[in-house]
Every structure is written in structure tokens, then in C-alpha cells.
Short mmCIF file of N, CA, C and O in Angstrom, two decimals:
data_model
loop_
_atom_site.label_atom_id
_atom_site.label_comp_id
_atom_site.label_asym_id
_atom_site.label_seq_id
_atom_site.Cartn_x
_atom_site.Cartn_y
_atom_site.Cartn_z
N GLU A 328 -71.80 54.32 -20.66
CA GLU A 328 -72.82 55.08 -21.19
C GLU A 328 -73.93 55.72 -20.08
O GLU A 328 -74.32 56.63 -20.43
N ASN A 329 -73.65 55.06 -19.12
CA ASN A 329 -74.93 55.36 -17.80
C ASN A 329 -73.95 56.78 -17.29
O ASN A 329 -72.70 56.66 -16.99
N ARG A 330 -74.64 57.68 -17.06
CA ARG A 330 -74.37 58.86 -16.49
C ARG A 330 -74.13 58.57 -14.83
O ARG A 330 -75.09 58.08 -14.17
N PRO A 331 -73.05 58.96 -14.26
CA PRO A 331 -73.11 59.10 -12.60
C PRO A 331 -74.26 60.10 -12.09
O PRO A 331 -74.45 61.00 -12.75
N GLU A 332 -74.68 59.93 -11.01
CA GLU A 332 -75.84 60.70 -10.45
C GLU A 332 -76.01 60.64 -8.81
O GLU A 332 -75.24 59.96 -8.16
N VAL A 333 -76.46 61.68 -8.45
CA VAL A 333 -76.51 61.86 -7.09
C VAL A 333 -78.14 62.31 -6.64
O VAL A 333 -78.80 62.91 -7.69
N HIS A 334 -78.70 62.22 -5.70
CA HIS A 334 -79.93 62.37 -4.87
C HIS A 334 -79.44 63.26 -3.60
O HIS A 334 -78.81 63.13 -2.84
N ARG A 335 -80.49 64.09 -3.55
CA ARG A 335 -80.18 65.23 -2.58
C ARG A 335 -81.24 65.02 -1.40
O ARG A 335 -80.99 65.32 -0.20
N ARG A 336 -82.42 64.67 -1.90
CA ARG A 336 -83.35 64.56 -0.56
C ARG A 336 -83.81 63.16 -0.23
O ARG A 336 -84.56 62.79 0.76
N TYR A 337 -83.40 62.08 -0.93
CA TYR A 337 -83.49 60.73 -0.64
C TYR A 337 -82.19 59.71 -0.58
O TYR A 337 -81.34 60.02 -1.34
N LEU A 338 -82.32 58.92 0.39
CA LEU A 338 -81.48 57.48 0.47
C LEU A 338 -81.75 56.78 -0.56
O LEU A 338 -83.02 56.65 -0.76
N ASP A 339 -80.98 56.23 -1.44
CA ASP A 339 -81.45 55.34 -2.50
C ASP A 339 -80.90 54.10 -2.06
O ASP A 339 -79.58 53.67 -1.83
N ILE A 340 -81.62 52.85 -1.88
CA ILE A 340 -81.30 51.62 -1.52
C ILE A 340 -81.54 50.92 -2.99
O ILE A 340 -82.78 50.71 -3.22
N GLN A 341 -80.67 49.99 -3.26
CA GLN A 341 -80.65 49.30 -4.33
C GLN A 341 -80.30 47.97 -4.01
O GLN A 341 -79.07 47.62 -3.57
N PHE A 342 -81.37 46.88 -4.22
CA PHE A 342 -81.25 45.56 -3.92
C PHE A 342 -81.41 44.82 -5.57
O PHE A 342 -82.28 44.95 -6.29
N LEU A 343 -80.26 44.00 -5.90
CA LEU A 343 -80.16 43.14 -7.01
C LEU A 343 -80.83 41.79 -6.81
O LEU A 343 -80.24 41.05 -6.04
N ALA A 344 -81.98 41.71 -7.45
CA ALA A 344 -82.78 40.63 -7.52
C ALA A 344 -82.28 39.27 -8.24
O ALA A 344 -81.96 38.05 -7.70
N TRP A 345 -81.78 39.57 -9.35
CA TRP A 345 -80.98 38.66 -10.42
C TRP A 345 -80.19 39.39 -11.50
O TRP A 345 -80.49 40.72 -11.56
N GLY A 346 -79.01 38.63 -11.91
CA GLY A 346 -78.36 39.05 -12.88
C GLY A 346 -77.05 39.48 -12.23
O GLY A 346 -76.78 39.33 -11.00
N GLU A 347 -76.29 40.21 -12.76
CA GLU A 347 -74.88 40.96 -12.33
C GLU A 347 -74.72 42.22 -13.16
O GLU A 347 -75.19 42.45 -14.01
N GLU A 348 -74.36 43.21 -12.23
CA GLU A 348 -73.95 44.33 -12.70
C GLU A 348 -72.81 44.91 -11.82
O GLU A 348 -72.39 44.47 -10.78
N LYS A 349 -72.28 46.09 -12.19
CA LYS A 349 -71.17 46.78 -11.70
C LYS A 349 -71.93 48.02 -11.32
O LYS A 349 -72.52 48.63 -12.17
N ILE A 350 -71.44 48.77 -10.19
CA ILE A 350 -71.77 50.07 -9.80
C ILE A 350 -70.76 50.94 -9.50
O ILE A 350 -69.98 50.65 -8.71
N GLY A 351 -70.69 51.91 -10.07
CA GLY A 351 -69.74 52.82 -9.90
C GLY A 351 -70.02 53.72 -8.79
O GLY A 351 -71.30 54.13 -8.64
N ILE A 352 -68.92 54.24 -7.78
CA ILE A 352 -69.32 54.84 -6.69
C ILE A 352 -68.02 55.87 -6.41
O ILE A 352 -67.07 55.61 -6.83
N ALA A 353 -68.45 56.81 -5.86
CA ALA A 353 -67.58 57.92 -5.37
C ALA A 353 -68.20 58.81 -4.40
O ALA A 353 -69.25 59.05 -4.42
N ILE A 354 -67.33 59.75 -3.72
CA ILE A 354 -67.66 60.85 -2.71
C ILE A 354 -68.01 62.18 -3.95
O ILE A 354 -67.01 62.41 -4.57
N ASP A 355 -69.14 62.72 -3.64
CA ASP A 355 -69.23 63.82 -4.36
C ASP A 355 -68.44 64.88 -3.83
O ASP A 355 -68.69 65.73 -2.73
N THR A 356 -67.39 65.25 -4.50
CA THR A 356 -66.49 66.25 -3.97
C THR A 356 -66.82 67.82 -4.38
O THR A 356 -66.22 68.59 -4.29
N GLY A 357 -67.96 67.95 -5.27
CA GLY A 357 -68.15 69.18 -5.95
C GLY A 357 -67.68 69.60 -6.93
O GLY A 357 -67.76 70.78 -7.76
N ASN A 358 -66.62 68.81 -7.28
CA ASN A 358 -65.67 69.34 -8.78
C ASN A 358 -66.37 68.45 -9.98
O ASN A 358 -65.90 68.61 -10.93
N ASN A 359 -67.38 67.85 -9.91
CA ASN A 359 -68.02 66.99 -11.01
C ASN A 359 -68.60 68.15 -11.86
O ASN A 359 -69.80 68.64 -11.49
N GLU A 360 -68.81 67.88 -13.35
CA GLU A 360 -69.53 68.96 -14.17
C GLU A 360 -70.67 68.33 -14.36
O GLU A 360 -70.72 67.04 -14.50
N ILE A 361 -71.53 69.23 -13.96
CA ILE A 361 -73.15 68.62 -14.22
C ILE A 361 -73.57 68.57 -15.48
O ILE A 361 -73.48 69.44 -16.35
N SER A 362 -74.27 67.41 -16.01
CA SER A 362 -74.47 67.30 -17.22
C SER A 362 -76.17 67.65 -17.47
O SER A 362 -76.53 68.17 -18.29
N GLU A 363 -76.91 67.27 -16.37
CA GLU A 363 -78.42 67.32 -16.24
C GLU A 363 -78.89 67.58 -14.88
O GLU A 363 -78.55 66.69 -14.12
N SER A 364 -79.35 68.74 -14.62
CA SER A 364 -80.02 68.68 -13.07
C SER A 364 -81.62 68.50 -12.96
O SER A 364 -82.08 69.53 -13.71
N LEU A 365 -82.23 67.40 -12.62
CA LEU A 365 -83.49 67.32 -12.45
C LEU A 365 -83.93 67.43 -10.98
O LEU A 365 -84.81 66.73 -10.42
N LEU A 366 -82.95 68.20 -10.47
CA LEU A 366 -83.34 68.22 -8.61
C LEU A 366 -84.58 68.62 -8.28
O LEU A 366 -85.19 67.57 -7.35
N GLU A 367 -85.38 69.44 -8.72
CA GLU A 367 -86.65 69.97 -8.28
C GLU A 367 -87.59 68.78 -8.76
O GLU A 367 -88.69 68.47 -8.14
N GLN A 368 -87.78 68.24 -10.08
CA GLN A 368 -88.62 67.35 -10.71
C GLN A 368 -88.53 66.14 -10.02
O GLN A 368 -89.48 65.23 -9.62
N ARG A 369 -87.43 65.47 -9.84
CA ARG A 369 -87.24 64.14 -9.84
C ARG A 369 -85.96 63.86 -8.45
O ARG A 369 -85.60 62.54 -8.32
N ASP A 370 -85.50 64.64 -8.03
CA ASP A 370 -84.32 64.46 -7.10
C ASP A 370 -83.08 63.73 -7.76
O ASP A 370 -82.73 62.80 -7.28
N ILE A 371 -82.71 64.39 -8.95
CA ILE A 371 -81.48 63.56 -9.34
C ILE A 371 -80.77 64.58 -10.09
O ILE A 371 -81.47 65.75 -10.66
N ILE A 372 -79.46 64.65 -10.08
CA ILE A 372 -78.73 65.31 -10.69
C ILE A 372 -77.74 64.31 -11.47
O ILE A 372 -76.96 63.61 -10.76
N PHE A 373 -77.38 64.50 -12.66
CA PHE A 373 -76.51 63.65 -13.60
C PHE A 373 -75.32 64.20 -13.82
O PHE A 373 -75.23 65.58 -14.08
N TYR A 374 -74.14 63.89 -13.72
CA TYR A 374 -72.98 64.28 -13.88
C TYR A 374 -72.03 63.92 -15.17
O TYR A 374 -72.64 62.50 -15.81
N HIS A 375 -71.46 64.43 -16.18
CA HIS A 375 -70.84 64.00 -17.06
C HIS A 375 -69.73 62.76 -16.75
O HIS A 375 -69.66 61.69 -17.53
N ASP A 376 -69.15 63.05 -15.65
CA ASP A 376 -68.18 61.83 -15.14
C ASP A 376 -68.03 61.92 -13.77
O ASP A 376 -68.69 62.92 -13.06
N SER A 377 -67.29 60.92 -13.11
CA SER A 377 -67.22 61.07 -11.78
C SER A 377 -65.77 60.76 -10.95
O SER A 377 -65.09 60.06 -11.54
N GLU A 378 -65.35 62.06 -10.32
CA GLU A 378 -64.21 61.98 -9.97
C GLU A 378 -63.65 60.79 -8.89
O GLU A 378 -64.67 60.66 -7.93
N ASN A 379 -62.75 60.18 -9.07
CA ASN A 379 -62.38 59.15 -8.23
C ASN A 379 -63.16 58.11 -8.06
O ASN A 379 -63.29 57.55 -6.81
N GLU A 380 -63.75 57.72 -9.13
CA GLU A 380 -65.08 56.56 -9.28
C GLU A 380 -64.32 55.24 -9.01
O GLU A 380 -63.34 54.89 -9.66
N LEU A 381 -64.78 54.34 -8.20
CA LEU A 381 -64.33 53.01 -7.90
C LEU A 381 -65.59 52.33 -8.40
O LEU A 381 -66.75 52.61 -8.53
N PHE A 382 -65.39 50.77 -8.82
CA PHE A 382 -66.63 50.10 -9.16
C PHE A 382 -67.04 48.99 -8.00
O PHE A 382 -65.83 48.35 -7.40
N ILE A 383 -68.01 48.59 -7.76
CA ILE A 383 -68.36 47.32 -7.00
C ILE A 383 -69.05 46.53 -7.74
O ILE A 383 -69.93 46.90 -8.72
N ASP A 384 -69.04 44.86 -7.51
CA ASP A 384 -69.61 44.12 -8.06
C ASP A 384 -70.64 43.76 -7.36
O ASP A 384 -70.68 43.47 -6.10
N MET A 385 -71.79 43.77 -8.11
CA MET A 385 -73.22 43.20 -7.51
C MET A 385 -73.59 41.81 -7.98
O MET A 385 -73.55 41.52 -9.33
N ILE A 386 -74.27 40.99 -6.98
CA ILE A 386 -74.34 39.71 -7.57
C ILE A 386 -75.87 39.37 -6.84
O ILE A 386 -76.44 40.45 -5.84
N PRO A 387 -76.73 38.60 -7.25
CA PRO A 387 -78.07 38.58 -6.53
C PRO A 387 -78.09 38.19 -4.95
O PRO A 387 -77.28 37.73 -4.76
N GLY A 388 -78.87 39.32 -4.52
CA GLY A 388 -78.75 39.37 -2.99
C GLY A 388 -77.97 40.46 -2.41
O GLY A 388 -78.20 40.93 -1.42
N SER A 389 -77.34 40.96 -3.45
CA SER A 389 -76.37 42.07 -2.86
C SER A 389 -77.39 43.32 -2.87
O SER A 389 -78.28 43.71 -3.33
N TYR A 390 -77.10 44.34 -1.76
CA TYR A 390 -77.86 45.65 -1.74
C TYR A 390 -76.52 46.59 -1.70
O TYR A 390 -75.42 46.53 -0.88
N ALA A 391 -76.92 47.97 -2.05
CA ALA A 391 -76.23 49.21 -1.80
C ALA A 391 -76.81 50.46 -1.50
O ALA A 391 -78.09 50.38 -1.66
N LEU A 392 -76.69 51.21 -0.29
CA LEU A 392 -77.01 52.42 -0.05
C LEU A 392 -76.26 53.50 -0.35
O LEU A 392 -75.09 53.56 -0.20
N PHE A 393 -76.98 54.52 -0.78
CA PHE A 393 -76.56 55.65 -1.38
C PHE A 393 -77.25 56.87 -0.66
O PHE A 393 -78.06 57.21 -0.78
N PHE A 394 -76.09 57.73 0.06
CA PHE A 394 -76.54 58.75 0.67
C PHE A 394 -76.16 60.27 -0.12
O PHE A 394 -75.68 59.85 -1.36
N PRO A 395 -76.82 61.25 -0.14
CA PRO A 395 -76.72 62.31 -0.83
C PRO A 395 -75.26 62.73 -1.12
O PRO A 395 -74.98 63.49 -2.11
N GLN A 396 -74.45 62.40 -0.32
CA GLN A 396 -72.95 62.53 -0.71
C GLN A 396 -72.13 61.70 -1.53
O GLN A 396 -71.02 61.80 -2.03
N ASP A 397 -73.04 60.68 -2.01
CA ASP A 397 -72.41 59.28 -2.72
C ASP A 397 -72.87 59.47 -4.25
O ASP A 397 -74.15 59.57 -4.65
N VAL A 398 -71.87 59.75 -5.01
CA VAL A 398 -72.27 59.65 -6.46
C VAL A 398 -72.29 58.10 -6.78
O VAL A 398 -71.70 57.45 -6.38
N HIS A 399 -73.05 57.76 -7.44
CA HIS A 399 -73.35 56.30 -8.19
C HIS A 399 -73.56 56.32 -9.53
O HIS A 399 -74.30 57.02 -10.02
N ARG A 400 -73.11 55.28 -10.12
CA ARG A 400 -73.68 55.00 -11.58
C ARG A 400 -73.85 53.63 -11.75
O ARG A 400 -73.24 52.48 -11.84
N PRO A 401 -75.35 53.59 -11.40
CA PRO A 401 -75.90 51.91 -11.69
C PRO A 401 -76.04 51.56 -12.84
O PRO A 401 -75.84 51.98 -14.00
N ALA A 402 -76.33 50.22 -12.85
CA ALA A 402 -76.75 49.55 -13.77
C ALA A 402 -75.40 49.20 -15.07
O ALA A 402 -75.87 49.32 -16.18
N CYS A 403 -74.32 49.14 -14.43
CA CYS A 403 -73.23 49.10 -15.60
C CYS A 403 -73.09 47.71 -15.80
O CYS A 403 -72.88 46.73 -14.71
N ILE A 404 -73.52 46.96 -16.89
CA ILE A 404 -73.63 45.62 -17.03
C ILE A 404 -72.57 44.89 -17.02
O ILE A 404 -71.48 45.17 -17.78
N LYS A 405 -72.33 43.99 -16.10
CA LYS A 405 -70.97 43.15 -15.98
C LYS A 405 -70.76 42.10 -17.26
O LYS A 405 -69.61 41.94 -17.77
N ASN A 406 -71.99 41.44 -17.47
CA ASN A 406 -72.04 40.54 -18.59
C ASN A 406 -73.21 41.15 -19.60
O ASN A 406 -74.21 40.69 -19.33
N LYS A 407 -72.99 41.30 -20.78
CA LYS A 407 -73.75 41.74 -21.58
C LYS A 407 -75.07 40.84 -22.03
O LYS A 407 -75.99 41.32 -22.51
N GLU A 408 -75.02 39.69 -21.55
CA GLU A 408 -75.99 38.61 -22.07
C GLU A 408 -76.86 38.52 -20.79
O GLU A 408 -77.62 37.62 -20.69
N THR A 409 -76.55 39.11 -19.82
CA THR A 409 -77.33 39.02 -18.46
C THR A 409 -78.30 40.20 -18.27
O THR A 409 -77.90 41.28 -18.32
N THR A 410 -79.46 39.96 -17.91
CA THR A 410 -80.33 40.77 -17.76
C THR A 410 -80.54 41.09 -16.09
O THR A 410 -80.42 40.01 -15.60
N ILE A 411 -80.86 42.22 -15.83
CA ILE A 411 -80.83 42.61 -14.29
C ILE A 411 -81.96 42.84 -14.02
O ILE A 411 -82.84 43.54 -14.53
N ARG A 412 -82.65 42.76 -12.72
CA ARG A 412 -83.67 43.13 -12.10
C ARG A 412 -83.16 43.57 -10.67
O ARG A 412 -82.54 42.75 -9.83
N LYS A 413 -84.06 44.88 -10.52
CA LYS A 413 -83.25 45.42 -9.36
C LYS A 413 -84.62 46.17 -8.43
O LYS A 413 -85.86 46.34 -9.12
N ILE A 414 -84.66 45.93 -7.26
CA ILE A 414 -85.66 46.45 -6.26
C ILE A 414 -84.94 47.86 -5.79
O ILE A 414 -83.68 47.66 -5.33
N VAL A 415 -85.57 48.89 -6.15
CA VAL A 415 -84.98 50.41 -5.75
C VAL A 415 -85.84 51.00 -4.55
O VAL A 415 -87.14 51.21 -5.11
N VAL A 416 -85.49 51.16 -3.34
CA VAL A 416 -86.33 51.82 -2.52
C VAL A 416 -85.73 53.34 -2.12
O VAL A 416 -84.53 53.43 -1.71
N LYS A 417 -86.56 54.37 -2.11
CA LYS A 417 -86.29 55.69 -1.61
C LYS A 417 -86.49 55.80 -0.42
O LYS A 417 -87.81 55.58 0.08
N VAL A 418 -85.90 56.51 0.46
CA VAL A 418 -86.20 56.88 1.81
C VAL A 418 -85.86 58.27 2.05
O VAL A 418 -84.64 58.82 1.72
N ALA A 419 -87.08 59.07 2.27
CA ALA A 419 -86.76 60.83 2.63
C ALA A 419 -85.58 60.87 3.65
O ALA A 419 -85.78 60.38 4.87
N ILE A 420 -84.65 61.42 3.40
CA ILE A 420 -83.48 61.97 4.30
C ILE A 420 -84.21 62.64 5.53
O ILE A 420 -83.97 62.39 6.64
N SER A 421 -85.14 63.63 5.35
CA SER A 421 -86.07 64.25 6.36
C SER A 421 -86.63 63.20 7.39
O SER A 421 -86.55 63.62 8.43
N GLU A 422 -86.75 61.86 6.95
CA GLU A 422 -87.26 61.01 8.03
C GLU A 422 -86.33 60.15 8.87
O GLU A 422 -86.76 59.57 9.83
N LEU A 423 -85.18 60.42 8.58
CA LEU A 423 -84.00 59.86 9.22
C LEU A 423 -83.51 60.85 10.59
O LEU A 423 -82.96 60.11 11.45
N ASP A 424 -83.96 61.83 10.77
CA ASP A 424 -83.76 62.82 11.91
C ASP A 424 -84.77 62.45 13.05
O ASP A 424 -85.74 61.73 12.97
#
């Protein structure tokens, strides 16, 4: 149900505090069909699907970094009975230069 997404102006750092989740990841090839673009308002583009998507398992204490070329589909619940809590930090790409 969660849509794959990308951000263009911010690095996305996600830390899982508790619970378990899967996150879909892929390189943005430019071939994904856009479902919704909120780039100007919220720095996010949603895709209908993601080409060559793989999933990583997140457990408490895990973190993932997503750059503008990384498509990610967060909060895919691994265990339906588990609630997740995450800390998400955005870092402006312009500050990395």
C-alpha cells in the first residue's frame, strides 16, 4: 500500500527506535511512473511502483540513509501486530558541499 518515494533536496536518515519494518530500496533509473509530485511543497515525489526494488529488514537500532537517487518505500510492516517508532532526520543536500 505504501508508495515508493524520492527526495531531491534532502538526504533522508531513518532510525528505527522500536518495532520491525521492511523498507523497499532501489536506484532511481528515471523509468518509474510518477503517482504524485509534491516536489515544490514537500520535496517528495511518489511513484506508482519501483523498478528493481529490493527490501531490507529494519530492527530497533537500525538506520538507513537515502540520497536523492535512492527510491525508498518506508514503513512496510514486517509483522502486522508490531507498532513502529522512527526518528527521521532531513539534511539539506546543499549543506554537504
